[in-house]
Structure formats: C-alpha cells, structure tokens
PDB file of C-alpha atoms in Angstrom:
ATOM      1  CA  UNK D   1      32.967 -56.073 -64.383  1.00  0.00           C
ATOM      2  CA  UNK D   2      32.686 -57.946 -61.062  1.00  0.00           C
ATOM      3  CA  UNK D   3      36.451 -58.543 -60.929  1.00  0.00           C
ATOM      4  CA  UNK D   4      37.063 -54.856 -61.594  1.00  0.00           C
ATOM      5  CA  UNK D   5      34.752 -53.903 -58.713  1.00  0.00           C
ATOM      6  CA  UNK D   6      36.542 -56.320 -56.372  1.00  0.00           C
ATOM      7  CA  UNK D   7      39.844 -54.812 -57.423  1.00  0.00           C
ATOM      8  CA  UNK D   8      38.645 -51.285 -56.704  1.00  0.00           C
ATOM      9  CA  UNK D   9      37.302 -52.276 -53.278  1.00  0.00           C
ATOM     10  CA  UNK D  10      40.530 -54.082 -52.444  1.00  0.00           C
ATOM     11  CA  UNK D  11      42.535 -51.034 -53.457  1.00  0.00           C
ATOM     12  CA  UNK D  12      40.426 -48.781 -51.258  1.00  0.00           C
ATOM     13  CA  UNK D  13      40.793 -51.122 -48.286  1.00  0.00           C
ATOM     14  CA  UNK D  14      44.560 -51.441 -48.719  1.00  0.00           C
ATOM     15  CA  UNK D  15      44.955 -47.687 -49.107  1.00  0.00           C
ATOM     16  CA  UNK D  16      42.804 -47.024 -46.043  1.00  0.00           C
ATOM     17  CA  UNK D  17      44.819 -49.476 -43.968  1.00  0.00           C
ATOM     18  CA  UNK D  18      48.050 -47.914 -45.163  1.00  0.00           C
ATOM     19  CA  UNK D  19      46.820 -44.447 -44.237  1.00  0.00           C
ATOM     20  CA  UNK D  20      45.744 -45.742 -40.821  1.00  0.00           C
ATOM     21  CA  UNK D  21      49.137 -47.330 -40.182  1.00  0.00           C
ATOM     22  CA  UNK D  22      50.932 -44.136 -41.203  1.00  0.00           C
ATOM     23  CA  UNK D  23      48.669 -42.079 -38.944  1.00  0.00           C
ATOM     24  CA  UNK D  24      49.345 -44.397 -35.994  1.00  0.00           C
ATOM     25  CA  UNK D  25      53.090 -44.261 -36.583  1.00  0.00           C
ATOM     26  CA  UNK D  26      52.926 -40.459 -36.666  1.00  0.00           C
ATOM     27  CA  UNK D  27      50.858 -40.471 -33.466  1.00  0.00           C
ATOM     28  CA  UNK D  28      53.371 -42.823 -31.804  1.00  0.00           C
ATOM     29  CA  UNK D  29      56.326 -40.633 -32.751  1.00  0.00           C
ATOM     30  CA  UNK D  30      54.503 -37.473 -31.667  1.00  0.00           C
ATOM     31  CA  UNK D  31      53.497 -39.021 -28.325  1.00  0.00           C
ATOM     32  CA  UNK D  32      57.048 -40.034 -27.484  1.00  0.00           C
ATOM     33  CA  UNK D  33      58.398 -36.652 -28.543  1.00  0.00           C
ATOM     34  CA  UNK D  34      55.941 -34.949 -26.185  1.00  0.00           C
ATOM     35  CA  UNK D  35      56.790 -37.425 -23.417  1.00  0.00           C
ATOM     36  CA  UNK D  36      60.496 -36.718 -23.795  1.00  0.00           C
ATOM     37  CA  UNK D  37      59.944 -32.964 -23.529  1.00  0.00           C
ATOM     38  CA  UNK D  38      57.610 -33.340 -20.551  1.00  0.00           C
ATOM     39  CA  UNK D  39      60.106 -35.553 -18.728  1.00  0.00           C
ATOM     40  CA  UNK D  40      62.900 -33.071 -19.394  1.00  0.00           C
ATOM     41  CA  UNK D  41      60.782 -30.194 -18.097  1.00  0.00           C
ATOM     42  CA  UNK D  42      59.942 -31.993 -14.827  1.00  0.00           C
ATOM     43  CA  UNK D  43      62.787 -34.424 -14.020  1.00  0.00           C
ATOM     44  CA  UNK D  44      62.923 -36.361 -10.746  1.00  0.00           C
ATOM     45  CA  UNK D  45      64.247 -34.167  -7.947  1.00  0.00           C
ATOM     46  CA  UNK D  46      63.633 -36.361  -4.925  1.00  0.00           C
ATOM     47  CA  UNK D  47      64.781 -39.686  -3.537  1.00  0.00           C
ATOM     48  CA  UNK D  48      64.068 -43.217  -4.717  1.00  0.00           C
ATOM     49  CA  UNK D  49      63.288 -46.111  -2.388  1.00  0.00           C
ATOM     50  CA  UNK D  50      63.404 -49.676  -3.689  1.00  0.00           C
ATOM     51  CA  UNK D  51      60.422 -51.756  -2.529  1.00  0.00           C
ATOM     52  CA  UNK D  52      58.977 -55.107  -3.475  1.00  0.00           C
ATOM     53  CA  UNK D  53      57.272 -54.635  -6.828  1.00  0.00           C
ATOM     54  CA  UNK D  54      59.001 -51.413  -7.878  1.00  0.00           C
ATOM     55  CA  UNK D  55      60.570 -48.244  -6.545  1.00  0.00           C
ATOM     56  CA  UNK D  56      59.030 -45.087  -5.164  1.00  0.00           C
ATOM     57  CA  UNK D  57      60.060 -41.494  -5.803  1.00  0.00           C
ATOM     58  CA  UNK D  58      59.394 -38.953  -3.073  1.00  0.00           C
ATOM     59  CA  UNK D  59      60.363 -35.424  -2.118  1.00  0.00           C
ATOM     60  CA  UNK D  60      60.576 -33.822   1.303  1.00  0.00           C
ATOM     61  CA  UNK D  61      60.958 -30.418   2.854  1.00  0.00           C
ATOM     62  CA  UNK D  62      61.297 -29.268   6.431  1.00  0.00           C
ATOM     63  CA  UNK D  63      61.922 -30.982   9.744  1.00  0.00           C
ATOM     64  CA  UNK D  64      59.667 -32.217  12.495  1.00  0.00           C
ATOM     65  CA  UNK D  65      56.843 -34.740  12.723  1.00  0.00           C
ATOM     66  CA  UNK D  66      56.198 -36.476   9.379  1.00  0.00           C
ATOM     67  CA  UNK D  67      53.254 -35.625   7.157  1.00  0.00           C
ATOM     68  CA  UNK D  68      53.100 -37.906   4.093  1.00  0.00           C
ATOM     69  CA  UNK D  69      50.993 -36.722   1.146  1.00  0.00           C
ATOM     70  CA  UNK D  70      49.576 -39.170  -1.420  1.00  0.00           C
ATOM     71  CA  UNK D  71      48.127 -37.772  -4.657  1.00  0.00           C
ATOM     72  CA  UNK D  72      45.109 -38.844  -6.685  1.00  0.00           C
ATOM     73  CA  UNK D  73      44.277 -40.468 -10.015  1.00  0.00           C
ATOM     74  CA  UNK D  74      46.446 -39.290 -12.888  1.00  0.00           C
ATOM     75  CA  UNK D  75      48.434 -37.009 -10.604  1.00  0.00           C
ATOM     76  CA  UNK D  76      51.900 -36.937  -9.088  1.00  0.00           C
ATOM     77  CA  UNK D  77      53.736 -35.425  -6.130  1.00  0.00           C
ATOM     78  CA  UNK D  78      53.717 -31.972  -7.760  1.00  0.00           C
ATOM     79  CA  UNK D  79      49.994 -31.729  -6.913  1.00  0.00           C
ATOM     80  CA  UNK D  80      51.098 -31.255  -3.293  1.00  0.00           C
ATOM     81  CA  UNK D  81      54.434 -29.602  -4.041  1.00  0.00           C
ATOM     82  CA  UNK D  82      52.438 -26.839  -5.772  1.00  0.00           C
ATOM     83  CA  UNK D  83      51.764 -25.259  -2.381  1.00  0.00           C
ATOM     84  CA  UNK D  84      51.383 -27.708   0.485  1.00  0.00           C
ATOM     85  CA  UNK D  85      54.927 -28.997   1.053  1.00  0.00           C
ATOM     86  CA  UNK D  86      56.274 -25.474   1.469  1.00  0.00           C
ATOM     87  CA  UNK D  87      53.461 -24.468   3.811  1.00  0.00           C
ATOM     88  CA  UNK D  88      53.700 -27.549   6.022  1.00  0.00           C
ATOM     89  CA  UNK D  89      57.485 -27.297   6.189  1.00  0.00           C
ATOM     90  CA  UNK D  90      57.150 -23.666   7.307  1.00  0.00           C
ATOM     91  CA  UNK D  91      54.635 -24.815   9.928  1.00  0.00           C
ATOM     92  CA  UNK D  92      57.256 -27.104  11.475  1.00  0.00           C
ATOM     93  CA  UNK D  93      56.563 -30.460   9.842  1.00  0.00           C
ATOM     94  CA  UNK D  94      58.595 -32.853   7.743  1.00  0.00           C
ATOM     95  CA  UNK D  95      56.482 -32.585   4.611  1.00  0.00           C
ATOM     96  CA  UNK D  96      56.812 -35.599   2.312  1.00  0.00           C
ATOM     97  CA  UNK D  97      55.067 -35.949  -1.060  1.00  0.00           C
ATOM     98  CA  UNK D  98      55.100 -39.382  -2.705  1.00  0.00           C
ATOM     99  CA  UNK D  99      54.598 -40.402  -6.298  1.00  0.00           C
ATOM    100  CA  UNK D 100      52.203 -43.335  -6.053  1.00  0.00           C
ATOM    101  CA  UNK D 101      53.489 -46.585  -7.635  1.00  0.00           C
ATOM    102  CA  UNK D 102      53.526 -46.179 -11.421  1.00  0.00           C
ATOM    103  CA  UNK D 103      52.888 -42.415 -11.242  1.00  0.00           C
ATOM    104  CA  UNK D 104      55.197 -39.450 -11.591  1.00  0.00           C
ATOM    105  CA  UNK D 105      58.680 -40.955 -11.363  1.00  0.00           C
ATOM    106  CA  UNK D 106      57.714 -43.989  -9.287  1.00  0.00           C
ATOM    107  CA  UNK D 107      57.728 -47.392 -10.938  1.00  0.00           C
ATOM    108  CA  UNK D 108      55.786 -50.614 -10.553  1.00  0.00           C
ATOM    109  CA  UNK D 109      56.754 -53.981 -11.988  1.00  0.00           C
ATOM    110  CA  UNK D 110      53.328 -55.047 -13.253  1.00  0.00           C
ATOM    111  CA  UNK D 111      49.647 -54.184 -13.286  1.00  0.00           C
ATOM    112  CA  UNK D 112      49.231 -56.179 -10.080  1.00  0.00           C
ATOM    113  CA  UNK D 113      50.933 -53.334  -8.216  1.00  0.00           C
ATOM    114  CA  UNK D 114      48.146 -51.020  -9.404  1.00  0.00           C
ATOM    115  CA  UNK D 115      45.748 -52.765  -7.031  1.00  0.00           C
ATOM    116  CA  UNK D 116      44.944 -50.391  -4.172  1.00  0.00           C
ATOM    117  CA  UNK D 117      46.106 -52.764  -1.381  1.00  0.00           C
ATOM    118  CA  UNK D 118      49.361 -53.295  -3.289  1.00  0.00           C
ATOM    119  CA  UNK D 119      49.958 -49.568  -3.629  1.00  0.00           C
ATOM    120  CA  UNK D 120      49.363 -49.236   0.116  1.00  0.00           C
ATOM    121  CA  UNK D 121      51.773 -52.092   0.819  1.00  0.00           C
ATOM    122  CA  UNK D 122      54.512 -50.500  -1.299  1.00  0.00           C
ATOM    123  CA  UNK D 123      54.144 -47.156   0.477  1.00  0.00           C
ATOM    124  CA  UNK D 124      54.100 -48.919   3.866  1.00  0.00           C
ATOM    125  CA  UNK D 125      57.348 -50.651   2.902  1.00  0.00           C
ATOM    126  CA  UNK D 126      58.869 -47.309   1.918  1.00  0.00           C
ATOM    127  CA  UNK D 127      57.881 -45.797   5.263  1.00  0.00           C
ATOM    128  CA  UNK D 128      59.479 -48.707   7.116  1.00  0.00           C
ATOM    129  CA  UNK D 129      62.689 -48.641   5.071  1.00  0.00           C
ATOM    130  CA  UNK D 130      63.095 -44.889   5.460  1.00  0.00           C
ATOM    131  CA  UNK D 131      62.317 -44.897   9.183  1.00  0.00           C
ATOM    132  CA  UNK D 132      59.261 -42.661   8.792  1.00  0.00           C
ATOM    133  CA  UNK D 133      57.351 -43.484  11.959  1.00  0.00           C
ATOM    134  CA  UNK D 134      53.551 -43.251  12.118  1.00  0.00           C
ATOM    135  CA  UNK D 135      53.061 -40.189   9.910  1.00  0.00           C
ATOM    136  CA  UNK D 136      49.871 -38.279   9.363  1.00  0.00           C
ATOM    137  CA  UNK D 137      48.771 -39.418   5.886  1.00  0.00           C
ATOM    138  CA  UNK D 138      47.202 -36.732   3.701  1.00  0.00           C
ATOM    139  CA  UNK D 139      45.420 -38.636   0.941  1.00  0.00           C
ATOM    140  CA  UNK D 140      43.860 -36.747  -1.959  1.00  0.00           C
ATOM    141  CA  UNK D 141      41.179 -38.418  -4.135  1.00  0.00           C
ATOM    142  CA  UNK D 142      42.470 -41.913  -5.038  1.00  0.00           C
ATOM    143  CA  UNK D 143      45.322 -41.190  -2.632  1.00  0.00           C
ATOM    144  CA  UNK D 144      42.644 -41.122   0.046  1.00  0.00           C
ATOM    145  CA  UNK D 145      41.644 -44.667  -0.863  1.00  0.00           C
ATOM    146  CA  UNK D 146      45.290 -45.749  -0.679  1.00  0.00           C
ATOM    147  CA  UNK D 147      45.575 -44.031   2.711  1.00  0.00           C
ATOM    148  CA  UNK D 148      42.512 -45.915   3.966  1.00  0.00           C
ATOM    149  CA  UNK D 149      44.021 -49.180   2.715  1.00  0.00           C
ATOM    150  CA  UNK D 150      47.226 -48.338   4.587  1.00  0.00           C
ATOM    151  CA  UNK D 151      45.318 -47.688   7.799  1.00  0.00           C
ATOM    152  CA  UNK D 152      43.336 -50.918   7.450  1.00  0.00           C
ATOM    153  CA  UNK D 153      46.113 -53.263   6.307  1.00  0.00           C
ATOM    154  CA  UNK D 154      49.178 -51.649   7.906  1.00  0.00           C
ATOM    155  CA  UNK D 155      47.909 -49.880  11.037  1.00  0.00           C
ATOM    156  CA  UNK D 156      51.353 -49.979  12.650  1.00  0.00           C
ATOM    157  CA  UNK D 157      52.616 -47.587   9.935  1.00  0.00           C
ATOM    158  CA  UNK D 158      49.928 -44.900  10.296  1.00  0.00           C
ATOM    159  CA  UNK D 159      49.501 -42.158  12.882  1.00  0.00           C
ATOM    160  CA  UNK D 160      46.357 -40.591  11.433  1.00  0.00           C
ATOM    161  CA  UNK D 161      44.474 -39.745   8.261  1.00  0.00           C
ATOM    162  CA  UNK D 162      43.651 -36.365   6.742  1.00  0.00           C
ATOM    163  CA  UNK D 163      41.523 -37.247   3.736  1.00  0.00           C
ATOM    164  CA  UNK D 164      41.096 -34.586   1.054  1.00  0.00           C
ATOM    165  CA  UNK D 165      38.385 -34.903  -1.634  1.00  0.00           C
ATOM    166  CA  UNK D 166      38.902 -38.578  -0.962  1.00  0.00           C
ATOM    167  CA  UNK D 167      37.563 -41.716  -2.596  1.00  0.00           C
ATOM    168  CA  UNK D 168      35.938 -43.648   0.239  1.00  0.00           C
ATOM    169  CA  UNK D 169      33.327 -45.681  -1.611  1.00  0.00           C
ATOM    170  CA  UNK D 170      33.307 -46.479  -5.346  1.00  0.00           C
ATOM    171  CA  UNK D 171      31.011 -44.268  -7.437  1.00  0.00           C
ATOM    172  CA  UNK D 172      28.482 -45.828  -9.794  1.00  0.00           C
ATOM    173  CA  UNK D 173      30.463 -44.524 -12.765  1.00  0.00           C
ATOM    174  CA  UNK D 174      33.707 -42.583 -13.202  1.00  0.00           C
ATOM    175  CA  UNK D 175      33.609 -38.849 -13.757  1.00  0.00           C
ATOM    176  CA  UNK D 176      33.364 -37.519 -17.297  1.00  0.00           C
ATOM    177  CA  UNK D 177      36.938 -36.289 -16.836  1.00  0.00           C
ATOM    178  CA  UNK D 178      38.102 -39.908 -16.820  1.00  0.00           C
ATOM    179  CA  UNK D 179      35.998 -41.222 -19.711  1.00  0.00           C
ATOM    180  CA  UNK D 180      39.064 -41.383 -21.945  1.00  0.00           C
ATOM    181  CA  UNK D 181      40.988 -43.636 -19.561  1.00  0.00           C
ATOM    182  CA  UNK D 182      38.127 -46.003 -18.750  1.00  0.00           C
ATOM    183  CA  UNK D 183      39.659 -48.910 -20.680  1.00  0.00           C
ATOM    184  CA  UNK D 184      39.373 -52.348 -19.083  1.00  0.00           C
ATOM    185  CA  UNK D 185      41.495 -54.411 -21.491  1.00  0.00           C
ATOM    186  CA  UNK D 186      45.268 -54.118 -20.779  1.00  0.00           C
ATOM    187  CA  UNK D 187      46.288 -54.626 -24.421  1.00  0.00           C
ATOM    188  CA  UNK D 188      43.869 -51.950 -25.586  1.00  0.00           C
ATOM    189  CA  UNK D 189      45.093 -49.621 -22.803  1.00  0.00           C
ATOM    190  CA  UNK D 190      48.650 -50.012 -24.032  1.00  0.00           C
ATOM    191  CA  UNK D 191      47.680 -49.525 -27.686  1.00  0.00           C
ATOM    192  CA  UNK D 192      45.772 -46.326 -26.894  1.00  0.00           C
ATOM    193  CA  UNK D 193      48.554 -45.109 -24.612  1.00  0.00           C
ATOM    194  CA  UNK D 194      51.183 -45.495 -27.326  1.00  0.00           C
ATOM    195  CA  UNK D 195      49.174 -43.900 -30.130  1.00  0.00           C
ATOM    196  CA  UNK D 196      46.201 -41.573 -29.683  1.00  0.00           C
ATOM    197  CA  UNK D 197      46.127 -40.913 -25.920  1.00  0.00           C
ATOM    198  CA  UNK D 198      48.563 -38.002 -25.874  1.00  0.00           C
ATOM    199  CA  UNK D 199      47.181 -36.184 -28.952  1.00  0.00           C
ATOM    200  CA  UNK D 200      43.666 -36.536 -27.526  1.00  0.00           C
ATOM    201  CA  UNK D 201      44.824 -35.374 -24.091  1.00  0.00           C
ATOM    202  CA  UNK D 202      46.299 -32.254 -25.647  1.00  0.00           C
ATOM    203  CA  UNK D 203      43.121 -31.631 -27.624  1.00  0.00           C
ATOM    204  CA  UNK D 204      40.825 -32.133 -24.621  1.00  0.00           C
ATOM    205  CA  UNK D 205      43.164 -30.826 -21.919  1.00  0.00           C
ATOM    206  CA  UNK D 206      41.345 -27.585 -21.165  1.00  0.00           C
ATOM    207  CA  UNK D 207      37.985 -29.355 -20.928  1.00  0.00           C
ATOM    208  CA  UNK D 208      39.383 -32.045 -18.624  1.00  0.00           C
ATOM    209  CA  UNK D 209      41.022 -29.511 -16.311  1.00  0.00           C
ATOM    210  CA  UNK D 210      37.774 -27.539 -16.170  1.00  0.00           C
ATOM    211  CA  UNK D 211      36.010 -30.626 -14.794  1.00  0.00           C
ATOM    212  CA  UNK D 212      38.804 -31.615 -12.403  1.00  0.00           C
ATOM    213  CA  UNK D 213      39.117 -28.114 -10.937  1.00  0.00           C
ATOM    214  CA  UNK D 214      35.586 -26.880 -11.481  1.00  0.00           C
ATOM    215  CA  UNK D 215      33.885 -24.728 -10.402  1.00  0.00           C
ATOM    216  CA  UNK D 216      37.298 -23.267  -9.567  1.00  0.00           C
ATOM    217  CA  UNK D 217      39.502 -22.216 -12.488  1.00  0.00           C
ATOM    218  CA  UNK D 218      42.643 -24.251 -13.131  1.00  0.00           C
ATOM    219  CA  UNK D 219      45.757 -22.139 -12.474  1.00  0.00           C
ATOM    220  CA  UNK D 220      47.685 -21.164 -15.587  1.00  0.00           C
ATOM    221  CA  UNK D 221      50.870 -22.644 -14.144  1.00  0.00           C
ATOM    222  CA  UNK D 222      49.406 -26.008 -13.159  1.00  0.00           C
ATOM    223  CA  UNK D 223      50.934 -27.901 -16.083  1.00  0.00           C
ATOM    224  CA  UNK D 224      54.443 -27.108 -14.855  1.00  0.00           C
ATOM    225  CA  UNK D 225      54.211 -26.148 -11.186  1.00  0.00           C
ATOM    226  CA  UNK D 226      51.407 -28.657 -10.520  1.00  0.00           C
ATOM    227  CA  UNK D 227      52.951 -31.490 -12.541  1.00  0.00           C
ATOM    228  CA  UNK D 228      50.298 -31.634 -15.263  1.00  0.00           C
ATOM    229  CA  UNK D 229      52.945 -32.108 -17.965  1.00  0.00           C
ATOM    230  CA  UNK D 230      53.931 -35.483 -16.543  1.00  0.00           C
ATOM    231  CA  UNK D 231      50.538 -36.855 -17.584  1.00  0.00           C
ATOM    232  CA  UNK D 232      51.577 -36.201 -21.198  1.00  0.00           C
ATOM    233  CA  UNK D 233      53.422 -39.523 -21.393  1.00  0.00           C
ATOM    234  CA  UNK D 234      52.152 -42.889 -22.651  1.00  0.00           C
ATOM    235  CA  UNK D 235      53.179 -44.624 -19.428  1.00  0.00           C
ATOM    236  CA  UNK D 236      51.253 -42.067 -17.387  1.00  0.00           C
ATOM    237  CA  UNK D 237      48.084 -42.700 -19.393  1.00  0.00           C
ATOM    238  CA  UNK D 238      48.492 -46.446 -19.003  1.00  0.00           C
ATOM    239  CA  UNK D 239      49.081 -46.147 -15.250  1.00  0.00           C
ATOM    240  CA  UNK D 240      46.041 -43.918 -14.716  1.00  0.00           C
ATOM    241  CA  UNK D 241      43.792 -46.198 -16.770  1.00  0.00           C
ATOM    242  CA  UNK D 242      45.031 -49.226 -14.828  1.00  0.00           C
ATOM    243  CA  UNK D 243      44.497 -47.425 -11.509  1.00  0.00           C
ATOM    244  CA  UNK D 244      40.920 -46.678 -12.545  1.00  0.00           C
ATOM    245  CA  UNK D 245      40.194 -50.379 -13.074  1.00  0.00           C
ATOM    246  CA  UNK D 246      41.516 -51.090  -9.576  1.00  0.00           C
ATOM    247  CA  UNK D 247      38.823 -48.897  -8.023  1.00  0.00           C
ATOM    248  CA  UNK D 248      36.044 -51.234  -9.093  1.00  0.00           C
ATOM    249  CA  UNK D 249      38.009 -54.295  -8.061  1.00  0.00           C
ATOM    250  CA  UNK D 250      39.217 -53.174  -4.645  1.00  0.00           C
ATOM    251  CA  UNK D 251      37.211 -50.352  -3.096  1.00  0.00           C
ATOM    252  CA  UNK D 252      34.215 -52.307  -1.809  1.00  0.00           C
ATOM    253  CA  UNK D 253      36.437 -54.432   0.444  1.00  0.00           C
ATOM    254  CA  UNK D 254      38.324 -51.386   1.697  1.00  0.00           C
ATOM    255  CA  UNK D 255      35.115 -49.455   2.382  1.00  0.00           C
ATOM    256  CA  UNK D 256      33.725 -52.388   4.333  1.00  0.00           C
ATOM    257  CA  UNK D 257      36.698 -52.280   6.752  1.00  0.00           C
ATOM    258  CA  UNK D 258      36.904 -48.554   7.477  1.00  0.00           C
ATOM    259  CA  UNK D 259      35.272 -49.099  10.873  1.00  0.00           C
ATOM    260  CA  UNK D 260      38.402 -50.975  11.974  1.00  0.00           C
ATOM    261  CA  UNK D 261      40.528 -47.817  11.860  1.00  0.00           C
ATOM    262  CA  UNK D 262      41.571 -46.650  15.338  1.00  0.00           C
ATOM    263  CA  UNK D 263      43.722 -43.598  14.554  1.00  0.00           C
ATOM    264  CA  UNK D 264      42.358 -40.034  14.207  1.00  0.00           C
ATOM    265  CA  UNK D 265      40.587 -39.507  10.872  1.00  0.00           C
ATOM    266  CA  UNK D 266      39.449 -36.284   9.248  1.00  0.00           C
ATOM    267  CA  UNK D 267      37.991 -35.348   5.879  1.00  0.00           C
ATOM    268  CA  UNK D 268      38.176 -32.083   3.937  1.00  0.00           C
ATOM    269  CA  UNK D 269      35.796 -31.684   0.987  1.00  0.00           C
ATOM    270  CA  UNK D 270      34.582 -29.126  -1.501  1.00  0.00           C
ATOM    271  CA  UNK D 271      30.830 -29.630  -1.794  1.00  0.00           C
ATOM    272  CA  UNK D 272      30.875 -28.510  -5.456  1.00  0.00           C
ATOM    273  CA  UNK D 273      33.293 -31.328  -6.369  1.00  0.00           C
ATOM    274  CA  UNK D 274      32.740 -32.506  -9.977  1.00  0.00           C
ATOM    275  CA  UNK D 275      34.866 -35.669  -9.724  1.00  0.00           C
ATOM    276  CA  UNK D 276      33.288 -37.339  -6.703  1.00  0.00           C
ATOM    277  CA  UNK D 277      30.007 -36.769  -4.881  1.00  0.00           C
ATOM    278  CA  UNK D 278      31.007 -35.058  -1.665  1.00  0.00           C
ATOM    279  CA  UNK D 279      27.831 -36.066   0.266  1.00  0.00           C
ATOM    280  CA  UNK D 280      28.183 -39.708  -0.835  1.00  0.00           C
ATOM    281  CA  UNK D 281      31.848 -39.927   0.176  1.00  0.00           C
ATOM    282  CA  UNK D 282      31.348 -38.079   3.468  1.00  0.00           C
ATOM    283  CA  UNK D 283      28.377 -40.280   4.375  1.00  0.00           C
ATOM    284  CA  UNK D 284      30.390 -43.433   3.638  1.00  0.00           C
ATOM    285  CA  UNK D 285      33.132 -42.303   6.002  1.00  0.00           C
ATOM    286  CA  UNK D 286      30.958 -41.047   8.837  1.00  0.00           C
ATOM    287  CA  UNK D 287      28.725 -44.127   8.707  1.00  0.00           C
ATOM    288  CA  UNK D 288      31.786 -46.185   9.654  1.00  0.00           C
ATOM    289  CA  UNK D 289      33.577 -43.526  11.717  1.00  0.00           C
ATOM    290  CA  UNK D 290      30.958 -41.186  13.231  1.00  0.00           C
ATOM    291  CA  UNK D 291      33.625 -39.268  15.177  1.00  0.00           C
ATOM    292  CA  UNK D 292      35.582 -38.331  12.058  1.00  0.00           C
ATOM    293  CA  UNK D 293      36.497 -34.637  11.835  1.00  0.00           C
ATOM    294  CA  UNK D 294      34.750 -33.345   8.699  1.00  0.00           C
ATOM    295  CA  UNK D 295      35.299 -29.899   7.206  1.00  0.00           C
ATOM    296  CA  UNK D 296      33.558 -28.735   4.029  1.00  0.00           C
ATOM    297  CA  UNK D 297      33.594 -25.778   1.641  1.00  0.00           C
ATOM    298  CA  UNK D 298      30.320 -24.935  -0.072  1.00  0.00           C
ATOM    299  CA  UNK D 299      31.640 -23.487  -3.321  1.00  0.00           C
ATOM    300  CA  UNK D 300      34.906 -25.331  -3.970  1.00  0.00           C
ATOM    301  CA  UNK D 301      35.792 -28.287  -6.149  1.00  0.00           C
ATOM    302  CA  UNK D 302      38.122 -31.275  -6.199  1.00  0.00           C
ATOM    303  CA  UNK D 303      41.546 -29.625  -5.926  1.00  0.00           C
ATOM    304  CA  UNK D 304      41.987 -27.962  -2.509  1.00  0.00           C
ATOM    305  CA  UNK D 305      45.762 -28.699  -2.431  1.00  0.00           C
ATOM    306  CA  UNK D 306      46.090 -26.234  -5.312  1.00  0.00           C
ATOM    307  CA  UNK D 307      43.074 -23.927  -4.940  1.00  0.00           C
ATOM    308  CA  UNK D 308      42.738 -23.636  -1.136  1.00  0.00           C
ATOM    309  CA  UNK D 309      46.191 -24.393   0.320  1.00  0.00           C
ATOM    310  CA  UNK D 310      45.848 -21.981   3.250  1.00  0.00           C
ATOM    311  CA  UNK D 311      42.598 -23.459   4.492  1.00  0.00           C
ATOM    312  CA  UNK D 312      43.801 -26.999   3.792  1.00  0.00           C
ATOM    313  CA  UNK D 313      46.977 -26.273   5.751  1.00  0.00           C
ATOM    314  CA  UNK D 314      44.855 -25.293   8.764  1.00  0.00           C
ATOM    315  CA  UNK D 315      42.939 -28.563   8.478  1.00  0.00           C
ATOM    316  CA  UNK D 316      46.096 -30.682   8.167  1.00  0.00           C
ATOM    317  CA  UNK D 317      47.711 -28.899  11.125  1.00  0.00           C
ATOM    318  CA  UNK D 318      44.558 -29.499  13.164  1.00  0.00           C
ATOM    319  CA  UNK D 319      44.658 -33.212  12.313  1.00  0.00           C
ATOM    320  CA  UNK D 320      48.371 -33.338  13.061  1.00  0.00           C
ATOM    321  CA  UNK D 321      47.592 -31.961  16.502  1.00  0.00           C
ATOM    322  CA  UNK D 322      45.445 -35.042  17.134  1.00  0.00           C
ATOM    323  CA  UNK D 323      48.271 -37.371  16.128  1.00  0.00           C
ATOM    324  CA  UNK D 324      51.510 -35.922  17.486  1.00  0.00           C
TER     325      UNK D 324
END
C-alpha cells in the first residue's frame, strides 16, 4: 500500500515537471517568435558607433546646434522620434536620439555597462568619436539620470541639461509599472526574460501603459511609432531589469554631486506623474541647483515627449537658448 502511494506521488511529480518543462519550452519559442517579428517591424535605421563596452545606435535629423536625447527605462530612441526629433529639426537644431547601451538597437558587452556612470561614459565616448560638441542633453526619466552622470563625470562633453520627468534621486520603491522587472538576481532575470516575460508583458501591456502614461491615455500608435514593440524581446526585458538594479546602486552618489554642475540646467515635469514623484525629484534638483529652470504641468503624466511635444519643444528651445 505504502509503495503504491509513493509510486502515485512520484508519477504526479514527474508528470507535473514534464508539463512545466513543455510549458517553458512553448513560452521560449513564443517569446523568440514575438521578438523576431518586433525586430522586423522596427529595424535599426540609424548609425552605429563602436565604443568601449559595446556599440551605440543613434538617429539624427536636421542641421544646426546639437540636441542629444536620451530615453528612459525600458524605452528606446523611438520615444523621442515619435514627435520630438522632427520638431527640433524643423526648429533649426541637429536632433539626435540615442538608444541607451543595451536598449533599442544599442549593445553592451556585460551587465557592468548597465551601471549609470558606465552608460554615461559610453555616450560621452560616442559624442567624442562623432565630433558632437557640447550638446544640450535632453534626458527623459532614467535618461535624465544618465544625463546628470554625464554632466558630473564628463563636463567637457555637455553644454546643458534639459531634464524631462527625470530621475534625480532614487525613489523608495520602483513604480508598480516596473514590478515585473524588479529582479535582482542576474540568472533569474535571464530565465524570466527567456520564458515568461514576453507572454506576461503582452497580457499586462495595457495596464502597464496606463500607469506609464497616466493620467494621459497612451496613443494607439505608440507600440510602433513610439517603439513599444521593441520591448517585446527577451534581451529588452533583461536590459530593463538590469538597468533598474543600477538605480539603487548608483543614484545616491550621482545625486550627491549634482551641485558640481556648472552648465545651464532645466527640468520639465508633469505633476500627475505616476512613475516618479514630481515634487520629490524637483526638490532634489533645486536643493542642489536653486537656479535651475523648472517648468511643470499640473495635469500631465510621465511621457511629455509623446503627449506634450509642442510644449516640450518650447522648453527645449528655451534651454538651448541658454547654451548656444
């Protein structure tokens, strides 16, 4: 009787494990199928610059003084190409949108290049190699943190900062929108990325976008025109999750040095932001740089480059006027 019970239990366990393995294989195949289609829909259309630790993909439009745009967590250059590159080019600037290391079509050699100072170094190296002299940096969200790191660690490469919904000081906890990528262990990050991350992203996509854009509605064309499809790849999930871990490791030291920045600095924020606390981030900046040019919108969220491009263009042009 006892041996029969053990046999039944063993059979159940083996069957359950087999079902789990089959499910994971199906999830893996599905994830890579989706990634292939997403990559085909939004192929690289810019230039690549080899730098120490990887290579950076970037697009440009227009001629004139350089404005370099750096996107946020989980994003890519399309977040700015959605509306801002065209507008700034028409306004007489050389509008450049960069895929941060490991994001979009940029590459990084290891997780070490996910560290915020390393991302800043790689972009600084790109600027030097491409002869892009002292641009105005427009840093959105995590791209704002990278822009601050550039200004602190590579001041000779920066003409000014226009920070948009920017990460200036680390929050106590990440936004609910990023709960699924808050994975500290690299091996677990890779396992999740290769199996369940993409199916879960598809399932929860509308909810996540509602938080990221809220209270503003996400545009229907954001997945293509705004680059959202490129997040539907295992490598994109892994990169975003690794970037998130870098915030806790690096931001305190960057925040502590903001007062060293000598170039013009401005900040543009939606006060209804659901990703970062606008008052907390604004206070952190103005405590170190009381003369910073701060512009706010009472009823807007985290994505001004997409939702409020006209007003953001005015802000960027105003900041450019302080630099060039």
